[in-house]
Coordinates of C-alpha atoms in Angstrom, one line a residue:
X1 CA -0.1 0.0 0.1
X2 CA 1.2 3.4 -0.8
X3 CA 2.0 5.6 2.1
X4 CA -0.8 8.4 2.2
X5 CA 1.6 10.5 4.5
X6 CA 4.6 10.4 2.5
X7 CA 6.3 13.7 1.6
X8 CA 4.4 15.5 -1.2
X9 CA 6.1 16.3 -4.6
X10 CA 9.4 14.5 -4.0
X11 CA 10.7 15.5 -7.5
X12 CA 10.4 19.1 -6.7
X13 CA 11.8 18.6 -3.0
X14 CA 14.9 16.9 -4.5
X15 CA 15.4 19.7 -7.0
X16 CA 15.2 22.3 -4.8
X17 CA 17.4 20.7 -2.3
X18 CA 20.0 20.5 -5.2
X19 CA 19.7 24.2 -5.8
X20 CA 19.9 25.3 -2.3
X21 CA 23.4 23.4 -1.8
X22 CA 24.9 26.2 -3.8
X23 CA 24.0 28.6 -1.1
X24 CA 25.5 27.4 2.1
X25 CA 25.9 28.7 5.5
X26 CA 28.8 30.9 4.5
X27 CA 26.5 32.5 2.0
X28 CA 23.8 33.5 4.4
X29 CA 26.2 34.5 7.2
X30 CA 27.8 36.9 4.9
X31 CA 24.4 38.6 3.9
X32 CA 23.5 38.6 7.5
X33 CA 26.6 40.7 8.6
X34 CA 26.3 43.1 5.7
X35 CA 22.3 43.2 5.8
X36 CA 22.3 42.5 2.3
X37 CA 19.8 41.0 -0.1
X38 CA 20.3 37.4 -1.4
X39 CA 20.1 38.6 -5.1
X40 CA 21.9 35.4 -6.4
X41 CA 19.7 33.0 -4.5
X42 CA 16.5 34.8 -5.7
X43 CA 17.8 34.8 -9.1
X44 CA 18.5 31.1 -9.1
X45 CA 15.0 30.2 -7.7
X46 CA 13.6 32.5 -10.4
X47 CA 15.5 31.0 -13.1
X48 CA 14.7 27.4 -12.0
X49 CA 10.9 28.5 -12.3
X50 CA 10.2 27.8 -8.6
X51 CA 8.8 31.3 -8.0
X52 CA 6.4 30.8 -10.9
X53 CA 5.0 27.6 -9.3
X54 CA 1.5 29.1 -9.1
X55 CA 1.4 31.0 -12.4
X56 CA -0.7 29.1 -15.2
X57 CA 1.2 27.6 -18.0
X58 CA -0.3 29.9 -20.5
X59 CA 1.5 32.8 -18.8
X60 CA 4.9 30.8 -18.7
X61 CA 4.6 29.4 -15.1
X62 CA 4.3 25.7 -14.1
X63 CA 0.4 26.0 -13.2
X64 CA 0.8 23.9 -10.0
X65 CA -1.3 24.1 -6.8
X66 CA -0.4 25.4 -3.3
X67 CA 1.0 22.0 -2.1
X68 CA 3.8 22.4 -4.7
X69 CA 4.6 25.8 -3.7
X70 CA 4.5 24.7 0.1
X71 CA 6.9 22.0 -0.6
X72 CA 9.3 24.5 -2.5
X73 CA 9.4 27.0 0.4
X74 CA 9.4 24.0 3.1
X75 CA 12.6 22.6 1.4
X76 CA 14.4 26.1 1.2
X77 CA 14.0 26.6 4.8
X78 CA 14.9 23.0 5.5
X79 CA 18.2 23.5 3.6
X80 CA 19.1 26.4 5.9
X81 CA 18.2 29.1 3.5
X82 CA 15.7 31.9 3.9
X83 CA 12.7 32.2 1.8
X84 CA 11.6 35.4 3.3
X85 CA 13.5 37.3 0.7
X86 CA 11.0 36.3 -2.1
X87 CA 8.1 34.1 -0.7
X88 CA 5.6 36.9 -1.2
X89 CA 5.6 36.4 -4.8
X90 CA 3.9 33.3 -4.4
X91 CA 1.2 34.1 -1.8
X92 CA 0.4 37.7 -3.5
X93 CA 0.0 36.0 -6.8
X94 CA -3.5 34.6 -5.8
X95 CA -5.2 38.2 -5.8
X96 CA -3.9 39.0 -9.4
X97 CA -4.8 35.4 -10.6
X98 CA -8.3 35.5 -9.2
X99 CA -9.3 38.9 -9.5
X100 CA -7.1 40.7 -12.2
X101 CA -8.3 41.5 -15.6
X102 CA -7.5 39.5 -18.7
X103 CA -5.2 42.4 -19.8
X104 CA -3.3 42.8 -16.3
X105 CA -2.8 39.1 -16.4
X106 CA -1.2 39.2 -19.9
X107 CA 0.9 42.3 -19.0
X108 CA 2.4 41.1 -15.9
X109 CA 2.4 37.4 -15.3
X110 CA 4.6 36.2 -18.2
X111 CA 7.3 38.9 -17.0
X112 CA 6.9 37.7 -13.4
X113 CA 7.3 34.2 -14.5
X114 CA 10.4 34.9 -16.6
X115 CA 11.8 37.0 -13.8
X116 CA 11.8 40.4 -15.9
X117 CA 9.5 41.8 -13.1
X118 CA 9.6 41.0 -9.5
X119 CA 6.2 41.1 -7.6
X120 CA 7.3 40.9 -3.9
X121 CA 5.9 43.9 -2.0
X122 CA 2.5 43.9 -0.3
X123 CA 1.4 47.1 1.0
X124 CA -1.3 46.5 3.6
X125 CA 0.2 47.3 7.2
X126 CA 0.2 50.7 8.5
X127 CA 1.8 52.3 11.7
X128 CA -1.5 53.3 13.2
X129 CA -3.8 50.2 12.2
X130 CA -1.4 47.4 12.3
X131 CA -3.5 44.1 11.9
X132 CA -6.8 46.4 12.2
X133 CA -6.6 46.4 8.4
X134 CA -10.2 48.0 8.1
X135 CA -8.8 50.9 10.1
X136 CA -6.2 51.7 7.5
X137 CA -5.8 55.5 6.4
X138 CA -4.0 55.5 3.1
X139 CA -6.4 56.8 0.5
X140 CA -6.6 56.6 -3.2
X141 CA -8.8 59.3 -4.8
X142 CA -9.9 59.1 -8.4
X143 CA -8.9 61.9 -10.5
X144 CA -10.5 62.5 -14.2
X145 CA -11.4 58.9 -14.5
X146 CA -7.7 58.1 -15.4
X147 CA -5.7 58.0 -12.4
X148 CA -6.0 57.5 -8.5
X149 CA -4.0 59.9 -6.3
X150 CA -2.6 58.1 -3.4
X151 CA -1.7 59.3 0.1
X152 CA -0.8 57.7 3.2
X153 CA 2.0 55.3 4.5
X154 CA 2.5 51.6 5.1
X155 CA 5.1 49.8 7.4
X156 CA 6.7 46.5 7.3
X157 CA 6.4 46.4 3.5
X158 CA 9.2 43.9 3.2
X159 CA 11.2 43.6 -0.1
X160 CA 10.1 46.9 -1.5
X161 CA 13.6 48.0 -2.1
X162 CA 14.1 44.5 -4.4
X163 CA 10.7 44.5 -6.0
X164 CA 9.4 46.2 -9.2
X165 CA 5.7 45.9 -8.4
X166 CA 3.6 46.3 -5.2
X167 CA 0.1 45.1 -4.4
X168 CA -1.3 47.9 -2.6
X169 CA -4.5 48.3 -0.5
X170 CA -6.2 51.5 -0.2
X171 CA -9.3 53.3 0.9
X172 CA -11.2 54.5 -2.2
X173 CA -14.4 55.3 -0.3
X174 CA -14.4 57.2 3.1
X175 CA -15.4 54.9 6.1
X176 CA -18.2 57.2 7.0
X177 CA -19.6 56.5 3.4
X178 CA -19.8 52.9 3.3
X179 CA -22.6 50.5 4.9
X180 CA -20.1 47.8 5.9
X181 CA -16.5 48.4 7.5
X182 CA -15.2 45.9 4.8
X183 CA -16.3 48.0 2.0
X184 CA -14.6 50.9 0.3
X185 CA -11.0 49.3 0.1
X186 CA -9.5 48.8 -3.1
X187 CA -6.5 46.8 -4.6
X188 CA -3.8 48.3 -7.1
X189 CA -0.6 47.1 -8.8
X190 CA 1.9 49.7 -8.3
X191 CA 4.9 49.9 -10.5
X192 CA 7.5 51.3 -8.1
X193 CA 9.9 51.8 -10.8
X194 CA 7.8 54.4 -12.2
X195 CA 6.6 55.9 -9.0
X196 CA 9.9 56.1 -7.0
X197 CA 10.8 59.7 -6.4
X198 CA 7.4 60.8 -7.9
X199 CA 5.4 60.6 -4.6
X200 CA 6.6 57.4 -3.4
X201 CA 9.4 57.3 -0.9
X202 CA 10.9 54.0 0.7
X203 CA 12.8 54.0 3.9
X204 CA 14.4 50.6 5.2
X205 CA 13.9 49.6 8.8
X206 CA 16.7 47.7 10.6
X207 CA 15.5 44.5 12.6
X208 CA 16.8 41.8 14.6
X209 CA 17.2 39.7 11.6
X210 CA 18.2 40.5 7.9
X211 CA 14.7 40.8 6.7
X212 CA 14.9 43.7 4.1
X213 CA 11.6 45.4 5.3
X214 CA 10.6 49.0 4.9
X215 CA 8.2 51.7 5.5
X216 CA 6.6 53.2 2.5
X217 CA 5.2 56.9 2.1
X218 CA 2.8 58.1 -0.6
X219 CA 2.5 61.8 -1.2
X220 CA 0.1 62.4 -4.1
X221 CA 1.5 59.5 -6.0
X222 CA -0.6 58.8 -9.2
X223 CA -1.5 55.4 -10.2
X224 CA -3.2 54.6 -13.6
X225 CA -6.8 53.8 -13.2
X226 CA -6.0 50.6 -15.3
X227 CA -4.0 49.2 -12.4
X228 CA -7.0 48.9 -10.1
X229 CA -7.5 45.1 -9.4
X230 CA -11.1 43.9 -9.7
X231 CA -13.9 46.1 -8.7
X232 CA -13.4 49.3 -6.9
X233 CA -14.2 48.9 -3.0
X234 CA -14.1 45.2 -2.9
X235 CA -10.4 44.9 -2.2
X236 CA -10.7 43.8 1.4
X237 CA -12.4 40.4 0.2
X238 CA -9.7 40.0 -2.5
X239 CA -6.7 40.5 0.2
X240 CA -8.6 37.9 2.4
X241 CA -8.5 35.3 -0.2
X242 CA -5.0 35.7 -0.5
X243 CA -4.2 35.5 3.1
X244 CA -5.3 31.9 3.3
X245 CA -2.6 31.1 0.8
X246 CA -0.1 33.2 2.8
X247 CA -1.0 31.3 5.9
X248 CA -0.4 27.9 4.3
X249 CA 3.0 29.0 2.6
X250 CA 4.4 30.5 5.7
X251 CA 3.4 27.5 7.8
X252 CA 5.2 25.3 5.4
X253 CA 8.4 27.4 5.7
X254 CA 7.9 27.0 9.6
X255 CA 7.9 23.2 9.1
X256 CA 11.2 23.5 7.2
X257 CA 12.7 25.6 9.7
X258 CA 11.8 23.0 12.6
X259 CA 13.3 20.3 10.6
X260 CA 16.4 22.0 10.1
X261 CA 16.7 22.7 13.7
X262 CA 15.7 18.9 14.7
X263 CA 18.2 17.6 12.2
X264 CA 20.8 19.8 13.5
X265 CA 20.4 19.1 17.1
X266 CA 20.1 15.4 16.7
X267 CA 23.1 15.2 14.7
X268 CA 25.1 17.2 17.3
X269 CA 23.6 15.2 20.2
X270 CA 25.0 12.1 18.5
X271 CA 28.6 13.5 17.9
X272 CA 29.1 15.7 21.1
X273 CA 30.8 13.6 24.0
X274 CA 31.0 14.7 27.5
X275 CA 31.7 12.7 30.5
X276 CA 32.8 9.9 28.2
X277 CA 29.5 9.4 26.2
X278 CA 27.4 11.1 23.6
X279 CA 25.0 13.9 25.1
X280 CA 22.3 12.2 23.2
X281 CA 22.4 9.3 25.5
X282 CA 20.9 11.5 28.1
X283 CA 17.3 11.7 28.4
X284 CA 17.5 15.5 29.4
X285 CA 18.6 16.0 25.8
X286 CA 16.7 13.3 24.1
X287 CA 13.3 14.3 25.3
X288 CA 13.1 17.8 24.1
X289 CA 14.3 16.8 20.7
X290 CA 11.8 14.1 20.6
X291 CA 9.2 16.6 21.7
X292 CA 10.1 19.1 19.0
X293 CA 9.9 16.3 16.6
X294 CA 6.3 15.4 17.5
X295 CA 5.2 18.9 17.6
X296 CA 6.6 19.5 14.1
X297 CA 4.9 16.4 12.6
X298 CA 1.6 17.3 14.0
X299 CA 1.7 20.9 12.5
X300 CA 2.6 19.4 9.2
X301 CA -0.4 17.5 9.1
X302 CA -2.3 20.6 9.6
X303 CA -0.5 22.2 6.8
X304 CA -1.3 19.4 4.7
X305 CA -4.9 19.6 5.5
X306 CA -5.2 23.4 4.8
X307 CA -3.3 23.0 1.4
X308 CA -5.7 20.0 0.4
X309 CA -8.8 22.2 1.3
X310 CA -7.4 25.2 -0.6
X311 CA -6.5 23.3 -3.7
X312 CA -10.0 21.8 -3.8
X313 CA -11.6 25.1 -3.5
X314 CA -13.1 24.4 -0.3
X315 CA -13.3 26.8 2.8
X316 CA -10.1 26.6 4.7
X317 CA -9.7 29.8 6.8
X318 CA -9.6 27.9 10.1
X319 CA -7.2 25.4 8.7
X320 CA -4.9 28.0 7.2
X321 CA -4.7 30.0 10.3
X322 CA -4.2 27.0 12.5
X323 CA -1.4 25.6 10.4
X324 CA 0.4 28.8 10.7
X325 CA -0.1 28.9 14.3
X326 CA 1.0 25.4 14.9
X327 CA 3.8 25.7 12.5
X328 CA 5.4 28.9 13.9
X329 CA 5.1 27.5 17.5
X330 CA 6.7 24.1 16.3
X331 CA 9.6 26.0 14.7
X332 CA 10.2 28.1 17.6
X333 CA 10.1 25.3 20.1
X334 CA 12.7 23.4 18.0
X335 CA 14.9 26.7 17.6
X336 CA 14.8 26.9 21.4
X337 CA 15.7 23.3 21.8
X338 CA 18.4 23.3 19.2
X339 CA 20.1 26.2 21.0
X340 CA 19.9 24.5 24.4
X341 CA 21.3 21.1 22.9
X342 CA 24.3 23.1 21.6
X343 CA 24.9 24.9 24.6
X344 CA 27.5 27.7 24.2
X345 CA 28.0 26.7 20.5
X346 CA 24.4 27.6 19.7
X347 CA 25.3 31.2 19.9
X348 CA 28.3 30.8 17.6
X349 CA 27.8 32.4 14.2
X350 CA 29.5 29.6 12.4
X351 CA 26.8 27.0 13.4
X352 CA 24.0 29.1 11.7
X353 CA 21.8 28.3 14.8
X354 CA 21.6 31.9 16.1
X355 CA 20.8 33.3 12.7
X356 CA 17.9 31.0 12.0
X357 CA 16.8 31.4 15.7
X358 CA 16.4 35.1 15.0
X359 CA 14.6 34.5 11.6
X360 CA 12.0 31.9 12.9
X361 CA 11.0 33.9 15.7
X362 CA 9.4 36.2 13.2
X363 CA 6.6 33.9 12.4
X364 CA 5.1 34.0 15.9
X365 CA 4.3 37.7 15.1
X366 CA 3.9 38.1 11.4
X367 CA 2.4 38.0 8.9
X368 CA -0.3 37.6 11.5
X369 CA 0.1 37.4 15.3
X370 CA -0.9 34.2 17.2
X371 CA -3.3 36.2 19.2
X372 CA -5.3 37.2 16.3
X373 CA -5.4 33.6 15.0
X374 CA -6.7 32.8 18.5
X375 CA -9.2 35.4 18.2
X376 CA -10.3 34.0 14.8
X377 CA -10.8 30.5 15.8
X378 CA -12.5 31.6 19.1
X379 CA -15.1 33.5 17.1
X380 CA -15.5 31.9 13.8
X381 CA -14.8 28.3 14.6
X382 CA -16.0 28.1 18.4
X383 CA -18.8 30.7 18.3
X384 CA -17.4 32.6 21.1
X385 CA -18.3 36.4 21.6
X386 CA -16.2 38.6 19.5
X387 CA -13.3 40.1 21.8
X388 CA -11.9 43.0 19.8

């Protein structure tokens, strides 16, 4: 009998692992020290077609599903690399694929698939509203039926300095003029190459990890009306659909991280000898590794469930959110365990653990915090009163 729980897309996983061998720990350590963008790594992924996994074949992509994209990103993380440099191109894609016009798809998708264009910036979060997306203040006011004039600010807009296009969410109808809070928001494709210095300003934010994130300012920036994605005022619904894909793919990355930490800790525990025997012979070392493994495997099952539902076109909001929460918690538990297993060496740069430790901590907070996921489960799954 074929094992139904075997790793999905083994051919993809093997090919991604082979590609990642060219980008070892020394490569990532140098980038981390310089706070530099992994241009060569992203170029290699693009040329191999992995960032076009979800783009239909008619536009030059692979035309595969979310489980294939998840396999790509999981293996990137499991190899010790960092998919955060480019992963948004995968989960942003759904909004353009599902709601973009035929002209927009033809204009952008083939060039994104080939690598001529990068779509890696997602302009949603703002300093004052945070995860309260419906309270965002960035406005887009229509001018002469040909352009929208955008004013406002976004924060934590990662990869903006290294992307050609941004998917931007802005308010096109004032909040006091809509019946529902979810109405009046619209999505635009912004060509940042054309707008930089013409109403668009990008400022990098230095963080505890090399994440290439920024704050973005809009000062009477004009966007062609033809760059509106879908219907005006329906943008929040479009973004929500893409967020399920985002949750699944980030969760897959977390599974990859946790497996990297577990493999690293297991190997070290077998080799490191103290008091005349391997430290892995001690239950005090064994048990945390075993617990991290069990936690990671359980989280992986939820990732698979969410991906399966997503590909079938079935509701998967609860599963996608739980996958992201459980995956991020498993990765963080494995990271903490790995540092503890290595002792002082866990803090040494050359072991790569401290770098990955810093990187994986992000996913307990972003792209959606654990508390907001628990709010979602409480209200929408368990039927408890709304708490916020």
